[in-house]
Short mmCIF file of C-alpha atoms in Angstrom, two decimals:
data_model
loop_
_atom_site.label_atom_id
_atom_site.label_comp_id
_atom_site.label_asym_id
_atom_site.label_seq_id
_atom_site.Cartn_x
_atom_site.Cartn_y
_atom_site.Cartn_z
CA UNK A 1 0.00 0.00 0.00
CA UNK A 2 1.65 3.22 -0.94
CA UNK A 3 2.78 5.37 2.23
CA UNK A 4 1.22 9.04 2.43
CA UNK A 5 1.15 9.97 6.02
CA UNK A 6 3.48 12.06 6.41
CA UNK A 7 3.99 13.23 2.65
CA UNK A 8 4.73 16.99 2.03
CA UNK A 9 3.49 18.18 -1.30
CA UNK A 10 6.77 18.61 -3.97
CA UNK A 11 7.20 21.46 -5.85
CA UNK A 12 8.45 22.09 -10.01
CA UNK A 13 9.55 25.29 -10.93
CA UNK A 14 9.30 23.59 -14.79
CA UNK A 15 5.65 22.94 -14.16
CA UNK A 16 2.81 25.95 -14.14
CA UNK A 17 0.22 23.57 -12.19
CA UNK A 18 -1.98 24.94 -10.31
CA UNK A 19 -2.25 24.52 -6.27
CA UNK A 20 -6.22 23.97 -6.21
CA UNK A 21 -7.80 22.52 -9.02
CA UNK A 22 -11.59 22.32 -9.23
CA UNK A 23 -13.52 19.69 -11.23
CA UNK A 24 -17.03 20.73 -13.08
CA UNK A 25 -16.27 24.17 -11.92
CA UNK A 26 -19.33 25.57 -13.75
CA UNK A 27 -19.56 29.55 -13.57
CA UNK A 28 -17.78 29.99 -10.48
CA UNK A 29 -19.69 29.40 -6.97
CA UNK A 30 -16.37 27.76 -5.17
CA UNK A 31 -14.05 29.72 -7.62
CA UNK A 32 -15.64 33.08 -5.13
CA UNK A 33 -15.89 30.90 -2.06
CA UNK A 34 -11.59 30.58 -2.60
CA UNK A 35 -11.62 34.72 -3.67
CA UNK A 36 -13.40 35.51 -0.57
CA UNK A 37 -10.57 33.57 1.90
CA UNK A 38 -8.16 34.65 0.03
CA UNK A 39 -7.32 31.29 -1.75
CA UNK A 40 -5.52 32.04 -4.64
CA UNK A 41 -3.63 30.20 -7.57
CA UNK A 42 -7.39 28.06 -8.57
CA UNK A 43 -7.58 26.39 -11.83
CA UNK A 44 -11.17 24.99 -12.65
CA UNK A 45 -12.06 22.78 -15.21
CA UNK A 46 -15.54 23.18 -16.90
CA UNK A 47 -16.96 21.47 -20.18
CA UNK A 48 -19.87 23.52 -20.68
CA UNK A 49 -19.13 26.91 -22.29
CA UNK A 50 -21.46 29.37 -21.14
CA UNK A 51 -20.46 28.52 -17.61
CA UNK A 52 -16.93 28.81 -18.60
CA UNK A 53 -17.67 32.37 -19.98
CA UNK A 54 -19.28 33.24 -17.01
CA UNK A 55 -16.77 32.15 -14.88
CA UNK A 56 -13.98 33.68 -17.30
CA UNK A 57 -15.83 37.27 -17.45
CA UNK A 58 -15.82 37.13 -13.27
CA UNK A 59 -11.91 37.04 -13.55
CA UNK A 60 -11.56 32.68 -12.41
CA UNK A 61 -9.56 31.07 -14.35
CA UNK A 62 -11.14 28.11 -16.87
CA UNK A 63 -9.90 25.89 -18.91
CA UNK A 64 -12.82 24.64 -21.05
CA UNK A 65 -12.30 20.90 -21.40
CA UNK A 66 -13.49 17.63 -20.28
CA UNK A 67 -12.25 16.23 -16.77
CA UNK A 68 -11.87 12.59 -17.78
CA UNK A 69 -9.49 13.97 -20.22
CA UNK A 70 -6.83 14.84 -17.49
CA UNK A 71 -4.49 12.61 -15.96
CA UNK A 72 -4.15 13.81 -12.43
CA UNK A 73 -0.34 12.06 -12.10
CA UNK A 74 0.62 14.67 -14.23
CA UNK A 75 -0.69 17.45 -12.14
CA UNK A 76 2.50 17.47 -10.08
CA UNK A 77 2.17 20.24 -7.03
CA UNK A 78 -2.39 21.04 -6.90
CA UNK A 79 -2.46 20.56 -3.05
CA UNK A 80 -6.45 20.80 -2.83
CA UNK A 81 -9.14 19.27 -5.41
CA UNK A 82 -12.14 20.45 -5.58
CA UNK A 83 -15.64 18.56 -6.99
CA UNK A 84 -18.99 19.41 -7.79
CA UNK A 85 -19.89 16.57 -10.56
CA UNK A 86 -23.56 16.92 -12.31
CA UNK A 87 -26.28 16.25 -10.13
CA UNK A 88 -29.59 15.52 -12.57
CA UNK A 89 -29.51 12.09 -12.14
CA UNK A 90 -29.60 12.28 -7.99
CA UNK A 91 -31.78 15.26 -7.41
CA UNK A 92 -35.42 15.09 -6.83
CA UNK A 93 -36.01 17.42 -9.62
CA UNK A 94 -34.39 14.80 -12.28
CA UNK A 95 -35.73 11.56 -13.28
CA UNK A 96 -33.52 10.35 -10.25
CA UNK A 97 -31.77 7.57 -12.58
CA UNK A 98 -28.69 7.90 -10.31
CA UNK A 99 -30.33 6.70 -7.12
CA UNK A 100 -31.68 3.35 -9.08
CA UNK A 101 -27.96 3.10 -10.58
CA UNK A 102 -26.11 3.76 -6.83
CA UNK A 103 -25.06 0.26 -6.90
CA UNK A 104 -22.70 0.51 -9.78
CA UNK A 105 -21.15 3.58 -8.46
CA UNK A 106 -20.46 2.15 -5.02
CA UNK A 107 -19.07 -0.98 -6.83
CA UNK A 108 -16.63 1.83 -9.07
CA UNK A 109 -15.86 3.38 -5.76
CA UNK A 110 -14.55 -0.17 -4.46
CA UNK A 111 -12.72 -0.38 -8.10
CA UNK A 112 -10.57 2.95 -7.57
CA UNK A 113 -9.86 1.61 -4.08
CA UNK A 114 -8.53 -1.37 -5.74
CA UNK A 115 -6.44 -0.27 -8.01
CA UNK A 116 -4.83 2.05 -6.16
CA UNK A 117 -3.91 -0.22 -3.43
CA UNK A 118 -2.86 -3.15 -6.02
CA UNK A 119 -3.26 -1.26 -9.37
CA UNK A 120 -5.90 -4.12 -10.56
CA UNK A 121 -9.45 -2.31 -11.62
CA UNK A 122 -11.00 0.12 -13.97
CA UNK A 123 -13.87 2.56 -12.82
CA UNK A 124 -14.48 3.32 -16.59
CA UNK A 125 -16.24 0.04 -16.51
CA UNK A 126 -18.98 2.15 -14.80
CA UNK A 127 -19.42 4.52 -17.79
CA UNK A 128 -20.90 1.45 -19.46
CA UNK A 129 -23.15 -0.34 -16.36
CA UNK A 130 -24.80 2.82 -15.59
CA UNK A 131 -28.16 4.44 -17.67
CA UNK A 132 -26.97 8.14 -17.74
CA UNK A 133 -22.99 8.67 -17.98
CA UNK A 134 -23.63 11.44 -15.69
CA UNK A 135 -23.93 9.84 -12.80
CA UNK A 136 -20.74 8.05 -13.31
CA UNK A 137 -19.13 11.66 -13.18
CA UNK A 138 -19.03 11.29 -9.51
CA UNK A 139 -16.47 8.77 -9.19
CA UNK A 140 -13.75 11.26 -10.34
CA UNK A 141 -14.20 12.43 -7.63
CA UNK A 142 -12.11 9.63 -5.90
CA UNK A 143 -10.37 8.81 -8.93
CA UNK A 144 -8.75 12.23 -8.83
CA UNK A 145 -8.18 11.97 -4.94
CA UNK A 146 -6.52 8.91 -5.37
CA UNK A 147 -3.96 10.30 -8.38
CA UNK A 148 -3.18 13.25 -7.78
CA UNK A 149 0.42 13.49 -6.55
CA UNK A 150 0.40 15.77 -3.87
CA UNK A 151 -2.94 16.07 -2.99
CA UNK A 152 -3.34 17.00 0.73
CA UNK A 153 -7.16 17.89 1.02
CA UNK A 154 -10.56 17.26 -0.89
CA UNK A 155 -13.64 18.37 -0.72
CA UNK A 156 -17.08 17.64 -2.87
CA UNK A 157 -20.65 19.06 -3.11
CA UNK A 158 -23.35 16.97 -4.13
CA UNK A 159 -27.37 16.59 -3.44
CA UNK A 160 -28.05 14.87 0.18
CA UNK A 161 -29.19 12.18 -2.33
CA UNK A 162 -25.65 11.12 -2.68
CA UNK A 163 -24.59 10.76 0.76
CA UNK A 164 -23.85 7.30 0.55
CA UNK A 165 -21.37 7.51 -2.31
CA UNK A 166 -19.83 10.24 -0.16
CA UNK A 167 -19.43 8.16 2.60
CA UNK A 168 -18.41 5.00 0.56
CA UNK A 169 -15.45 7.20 -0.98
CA UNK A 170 -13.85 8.52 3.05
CA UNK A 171 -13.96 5.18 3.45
CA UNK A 172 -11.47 4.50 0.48
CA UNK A 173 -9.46 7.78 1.44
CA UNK A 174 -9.48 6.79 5.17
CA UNK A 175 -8.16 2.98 4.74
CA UNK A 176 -6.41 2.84 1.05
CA UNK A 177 -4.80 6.34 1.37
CA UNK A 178 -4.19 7.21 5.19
CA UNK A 179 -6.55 10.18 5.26
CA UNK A 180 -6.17 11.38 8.48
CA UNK A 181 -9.88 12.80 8.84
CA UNK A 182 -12.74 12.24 6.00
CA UNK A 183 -16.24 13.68 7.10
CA UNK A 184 -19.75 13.91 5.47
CA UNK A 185 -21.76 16.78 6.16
CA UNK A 186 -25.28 18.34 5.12
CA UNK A 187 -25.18 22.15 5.09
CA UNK A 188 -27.92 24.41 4.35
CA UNK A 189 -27.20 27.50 2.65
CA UNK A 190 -29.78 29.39 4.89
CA UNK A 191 -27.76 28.64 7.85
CA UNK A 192 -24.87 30.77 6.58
CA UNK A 193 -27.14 33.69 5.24
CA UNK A 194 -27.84 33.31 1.98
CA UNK A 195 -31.43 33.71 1.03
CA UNK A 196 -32.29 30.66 -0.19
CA UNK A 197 -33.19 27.12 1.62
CA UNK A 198 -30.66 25.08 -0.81
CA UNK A 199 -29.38 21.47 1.07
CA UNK A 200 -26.14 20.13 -0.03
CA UNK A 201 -24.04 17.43 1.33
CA UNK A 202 -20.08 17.86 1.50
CA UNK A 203 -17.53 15.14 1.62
CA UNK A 204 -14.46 17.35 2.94
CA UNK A 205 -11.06 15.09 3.43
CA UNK A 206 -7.77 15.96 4.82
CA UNK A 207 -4.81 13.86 4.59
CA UNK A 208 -2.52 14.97 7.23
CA UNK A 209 -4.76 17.29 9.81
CA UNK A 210 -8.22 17.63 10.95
CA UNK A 211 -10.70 20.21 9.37
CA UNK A 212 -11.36 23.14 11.76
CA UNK A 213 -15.31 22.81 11.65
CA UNK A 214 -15.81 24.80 14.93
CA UNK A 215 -18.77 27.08 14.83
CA UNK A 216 -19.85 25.55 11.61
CA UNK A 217 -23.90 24.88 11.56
CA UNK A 218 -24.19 20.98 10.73
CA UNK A 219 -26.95 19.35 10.14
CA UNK A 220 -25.86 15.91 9.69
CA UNK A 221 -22.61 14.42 10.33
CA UNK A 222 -20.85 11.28 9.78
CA UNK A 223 -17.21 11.02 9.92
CA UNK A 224 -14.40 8.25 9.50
CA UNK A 225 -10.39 8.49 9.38
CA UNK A 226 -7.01 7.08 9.49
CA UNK A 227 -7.47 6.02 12.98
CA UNK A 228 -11.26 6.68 13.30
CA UNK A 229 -14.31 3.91 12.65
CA UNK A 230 -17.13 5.13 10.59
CA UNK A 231 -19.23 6.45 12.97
CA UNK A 232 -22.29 9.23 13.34
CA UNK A 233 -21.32 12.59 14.62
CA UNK A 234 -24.01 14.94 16.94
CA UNK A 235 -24.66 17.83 14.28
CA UNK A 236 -23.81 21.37 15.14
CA UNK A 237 -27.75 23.19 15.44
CA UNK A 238 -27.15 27.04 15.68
CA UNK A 239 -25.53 29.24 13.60
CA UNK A 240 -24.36 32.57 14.33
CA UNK A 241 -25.45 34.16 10.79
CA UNK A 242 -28.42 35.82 10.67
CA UNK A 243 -31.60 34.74 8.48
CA UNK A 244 -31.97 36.17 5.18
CA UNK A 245 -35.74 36.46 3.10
CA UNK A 246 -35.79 36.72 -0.07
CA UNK A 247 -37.79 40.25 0.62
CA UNK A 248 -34.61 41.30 2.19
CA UNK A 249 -31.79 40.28 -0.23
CA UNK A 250 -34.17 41.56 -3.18
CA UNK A 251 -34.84 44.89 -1.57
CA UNK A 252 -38.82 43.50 -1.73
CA UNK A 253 -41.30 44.87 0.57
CA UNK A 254 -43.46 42.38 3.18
CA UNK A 255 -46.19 40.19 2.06
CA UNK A 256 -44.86 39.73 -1.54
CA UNK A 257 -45.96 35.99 -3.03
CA UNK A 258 -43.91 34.54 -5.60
CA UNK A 259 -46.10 31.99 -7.92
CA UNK A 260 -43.91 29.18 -9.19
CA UNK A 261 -45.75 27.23 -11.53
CA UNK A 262 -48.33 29.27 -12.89
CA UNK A 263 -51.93 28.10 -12.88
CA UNK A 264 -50.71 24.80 -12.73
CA UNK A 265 -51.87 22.99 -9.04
CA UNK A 266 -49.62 20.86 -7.40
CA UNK A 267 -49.94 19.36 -3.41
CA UNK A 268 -47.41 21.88 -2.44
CA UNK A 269 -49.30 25.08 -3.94
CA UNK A 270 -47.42 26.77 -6.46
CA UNK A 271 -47.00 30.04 -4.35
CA UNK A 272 -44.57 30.85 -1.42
CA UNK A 273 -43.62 33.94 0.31
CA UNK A 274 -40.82 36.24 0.15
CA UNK A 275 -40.46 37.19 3.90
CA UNK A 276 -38.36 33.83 4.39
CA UNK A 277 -35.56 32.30 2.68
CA UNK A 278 -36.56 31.23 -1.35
CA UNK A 279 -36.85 27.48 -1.56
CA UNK A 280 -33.66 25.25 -3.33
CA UNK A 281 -32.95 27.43 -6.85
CA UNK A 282 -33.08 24.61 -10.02
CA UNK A 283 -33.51 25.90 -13.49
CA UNK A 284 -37.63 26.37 -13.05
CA UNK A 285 -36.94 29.13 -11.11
CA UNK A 286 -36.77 30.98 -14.31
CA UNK A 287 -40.46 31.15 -14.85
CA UNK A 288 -41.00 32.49 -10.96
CA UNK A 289 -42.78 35.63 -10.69
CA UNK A 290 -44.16 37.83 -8.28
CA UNK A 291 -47.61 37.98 -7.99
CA UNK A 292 -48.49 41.28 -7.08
CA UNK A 293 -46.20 42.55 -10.65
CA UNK A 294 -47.80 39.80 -13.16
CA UNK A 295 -45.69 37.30 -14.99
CA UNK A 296 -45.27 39.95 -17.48
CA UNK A 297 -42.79 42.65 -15.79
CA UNK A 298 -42.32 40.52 -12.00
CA UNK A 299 -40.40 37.60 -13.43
CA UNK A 300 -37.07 36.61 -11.55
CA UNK A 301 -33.97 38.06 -13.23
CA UNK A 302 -30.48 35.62 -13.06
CA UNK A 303 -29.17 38.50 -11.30
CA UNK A 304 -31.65 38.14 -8.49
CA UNK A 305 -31.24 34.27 -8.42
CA UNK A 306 -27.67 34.41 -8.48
CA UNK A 307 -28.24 37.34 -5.51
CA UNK A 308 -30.34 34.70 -3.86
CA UNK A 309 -27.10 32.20 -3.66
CA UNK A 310 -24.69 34.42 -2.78
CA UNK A 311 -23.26 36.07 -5.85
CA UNK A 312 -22.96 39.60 -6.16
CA UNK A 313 -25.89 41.37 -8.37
CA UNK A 314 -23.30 42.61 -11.09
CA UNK A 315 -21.94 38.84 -11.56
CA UNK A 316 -21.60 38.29 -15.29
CA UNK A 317 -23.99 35.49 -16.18
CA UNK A 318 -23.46 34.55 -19.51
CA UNK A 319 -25.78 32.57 -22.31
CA UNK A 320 -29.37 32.37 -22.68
CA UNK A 321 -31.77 33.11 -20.40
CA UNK A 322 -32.47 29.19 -19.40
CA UNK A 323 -28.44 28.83 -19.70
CA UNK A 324 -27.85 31.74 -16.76
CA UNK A 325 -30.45 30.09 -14.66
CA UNK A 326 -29.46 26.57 -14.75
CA UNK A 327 -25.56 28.43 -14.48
CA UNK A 328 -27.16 29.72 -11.03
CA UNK A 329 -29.27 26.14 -10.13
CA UNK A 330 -25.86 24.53 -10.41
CA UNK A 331 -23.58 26.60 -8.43
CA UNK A 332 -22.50 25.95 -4.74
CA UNK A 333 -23.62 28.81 -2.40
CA UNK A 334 -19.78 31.14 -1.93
CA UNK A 335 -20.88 31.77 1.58
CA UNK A 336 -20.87 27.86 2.16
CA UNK A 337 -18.14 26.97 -0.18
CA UNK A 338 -15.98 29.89 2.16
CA UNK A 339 -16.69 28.17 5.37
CA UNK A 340 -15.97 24.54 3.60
CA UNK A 341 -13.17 25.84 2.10
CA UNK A 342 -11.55 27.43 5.01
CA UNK A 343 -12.01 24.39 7.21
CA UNK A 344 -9.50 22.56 5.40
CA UNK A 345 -6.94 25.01 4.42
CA UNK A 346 -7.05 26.70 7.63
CA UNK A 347 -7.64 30.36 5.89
CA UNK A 348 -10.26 32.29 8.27
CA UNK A 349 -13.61 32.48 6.81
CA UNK A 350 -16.71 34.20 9.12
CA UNK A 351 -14.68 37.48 8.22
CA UNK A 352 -15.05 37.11 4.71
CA UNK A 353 -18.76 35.63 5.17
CA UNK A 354 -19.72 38.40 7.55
CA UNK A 355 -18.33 40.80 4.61
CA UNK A 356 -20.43 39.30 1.68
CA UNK A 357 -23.71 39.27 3.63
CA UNK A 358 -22.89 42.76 4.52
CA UNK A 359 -22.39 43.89 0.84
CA UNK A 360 -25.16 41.63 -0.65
CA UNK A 361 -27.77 41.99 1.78
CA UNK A 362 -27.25 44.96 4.10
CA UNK A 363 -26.64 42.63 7.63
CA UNK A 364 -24.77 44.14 10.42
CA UNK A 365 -22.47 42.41 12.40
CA UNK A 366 -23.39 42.05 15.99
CA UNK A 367 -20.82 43.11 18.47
CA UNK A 368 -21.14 39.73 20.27
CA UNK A 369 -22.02 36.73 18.20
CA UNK A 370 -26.03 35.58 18.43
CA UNK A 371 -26.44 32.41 18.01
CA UNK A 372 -29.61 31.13 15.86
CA UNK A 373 -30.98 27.40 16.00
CA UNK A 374 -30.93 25.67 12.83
CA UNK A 375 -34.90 24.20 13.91
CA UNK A 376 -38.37 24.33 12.66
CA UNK A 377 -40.87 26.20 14.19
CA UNK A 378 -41.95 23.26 16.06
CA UNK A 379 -38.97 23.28 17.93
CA UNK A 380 -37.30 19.99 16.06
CA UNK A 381 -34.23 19.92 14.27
CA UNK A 382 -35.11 20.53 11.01
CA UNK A 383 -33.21 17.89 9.03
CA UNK A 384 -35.46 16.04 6.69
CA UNK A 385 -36.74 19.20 5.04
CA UNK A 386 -37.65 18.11 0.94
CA UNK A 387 -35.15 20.98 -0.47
CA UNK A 388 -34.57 20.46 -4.05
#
């Protein structure tokens, strides 16, 4: 089994490598999580080209190509890798082919374990087992773990649907590459400000030191290591960022109703209100509108979406219409990639959160922190919530 413990990242002056690279890097939502901390020196790689010029007009730096067409040994000196594969075939608002096809990506995961220990197995295999090639996207996310020379820290944002897979891979860090701490988390974006409900969950992995994740709201937590059994973690339930509606990021007065689906009926309704945080953004949130305008002049702008995740209003969304709001619908939040991101480098982040929430959204830092449960109004944790 190749030794790692106590491996320091080389250097090349002969090699222009970045130190972080990011995988499906779309239009930038960890690429300003890293500007925000003050992580510099990012690469990320995107294959679709309007989130590439997106990305490229906010000043990150893209190289427009397809992942699997990188060999990570040759990316001598990236210290961090980042990865936020596709997520149509987990989420609830996709045809969910990647939950009936889990099996073959766990079995990939136990491939790339395998051949990196013994260098018998192929994950590519998966490619062919699995209905949508998409979902097989996910497993370069260990692959790239696994091969990249110096890596010394990972982390990856997926839907909550992919927990497992998470899990499965800091498993493989943890026992086939000496990961000293490999954790699974579920973070809401609402619990660090933003003004929208979005759930993710984050596989963050460190190879030689443990993640600082002090005064980071967690709503579930499982966690494994070099010297630590899988095992469930209590979650963290307050948070000491304030609450953001969508009223307030927008500038909106109270009482405004935003109709999602028209005059179409659905269980759920298909209005919700503005003085709370907007539900999950997907790419349907292009035909929101508020009520009391008409569908005519009140529809959502990209701006405001992207506003609604954390971006700034001026961010340059590029491409159609339905291209800018899928760009937005596939983005991590910045103000949770900066918290994620600063756990495992180290790099201070509530000062650059506390910054963005005061530029986007007008909040004042309180002199001494107030702490805000992450709990329904029935006084439960509030961990099972359906966010898209």
């Amino acid at each position: 089994m190749p030794e790692h413990t106590a491996r320091a990242p080389r250097t090349s002056s002969s090699r222009k490598n970045p130190q972080v690279l990011e995988g499906f890097a779309g239009p930038g939502g960890w690429s300003e999580a890293a500007r925000m901390i003050g992580l510099h020196d990012v690469l990320g790689i995107e294959l679709n080209a309007d989130a590439c010029a997106t990305a490229t007009a906010a000043g990150h730096r893209r190289l427009h190509a397809d992942i699997r067409d990188l060999n990570p040994e040759d990316l001598i000196g990236v210290v961090g890798w980042i990865s936020s594969p596709p997520c149509p075939t987990y989420t609830a608002a996709g045809l969910r082919s990647g939950i009936a096809d889990q099996p073959h990506v766990l079995e990939g995961c136990t491939l790339l374990g395998d051949s990196y220990a013994t260098g018998n197995g192929d994950h590519q295999v998966v490619y062919r087992q699995v209905t949508d090639e998409r979902t097989a996207l996910v497993l370069e996310t260990l692959h790239f773990a696994f091969r990249l020379p110096d890596v010394q820290w990972v982390v990856a944002e997926q839907v909550p649907a992919v927990a497992p897979i998470w899990m499965d891979m800091a498993a493989e860090l943890a026992m086939a590459a000496d990961f000293a701490s490999c954790n699974v988390l579920t973070l809401r974006a609402d619990d660090f400000g933003a003004a929208t409900r979005r759930k993710r969950t984050f596989l963050i992995a460190t190879r030689n030191r443990d993640p600082n994740l002090a005064r980071m709201p967690i709503r579930e937590w499982w966690a494994c290591g070099r010297f630590e059994p899988p095992h469930q973690r209590m979650p963290h339930p307050v948070t000491p960022l304030p609450a953001t509606s969508m009223a307030k990021a927008l500038g909106w007065p109270a009482a405004v109703r935003i109709n999602t689906r028209g005059d179409r009926r659905t269980p759920g309704g298909n209005e919700f209100s503005a003085d709370r945080p907007a539900p999950s953004l997907t790419s349907r949130a292009r035909t929101w509108y508020r009520t009391d305008l008409g569908p005519a002049v009140g529809r959502l702008t990209p701006s405001q979406a992207g506003l609604l995740q954390g971006f700034p209003p001026d961010y340059p969304w590029q491409g159609s219409r339905t291209s800018q709001f899928q760009q937005v619908a596939d983005t991590v939040s910045p103000l949770v990639g900066a918290a994620v991101l600063g756990a495992v480098t180290g790099l201070p982040w509530q000062d650059a959160v506390w910054a963005r929430l005061a530029d986007l959204y007008g909040h004042e830092r309180p002199a001494e922190p107030q702490l805000r449960s992450c709990m329904t109004d029935a006084g439960q944790l509030d961990l099972f919530a359906e966010v898209a």
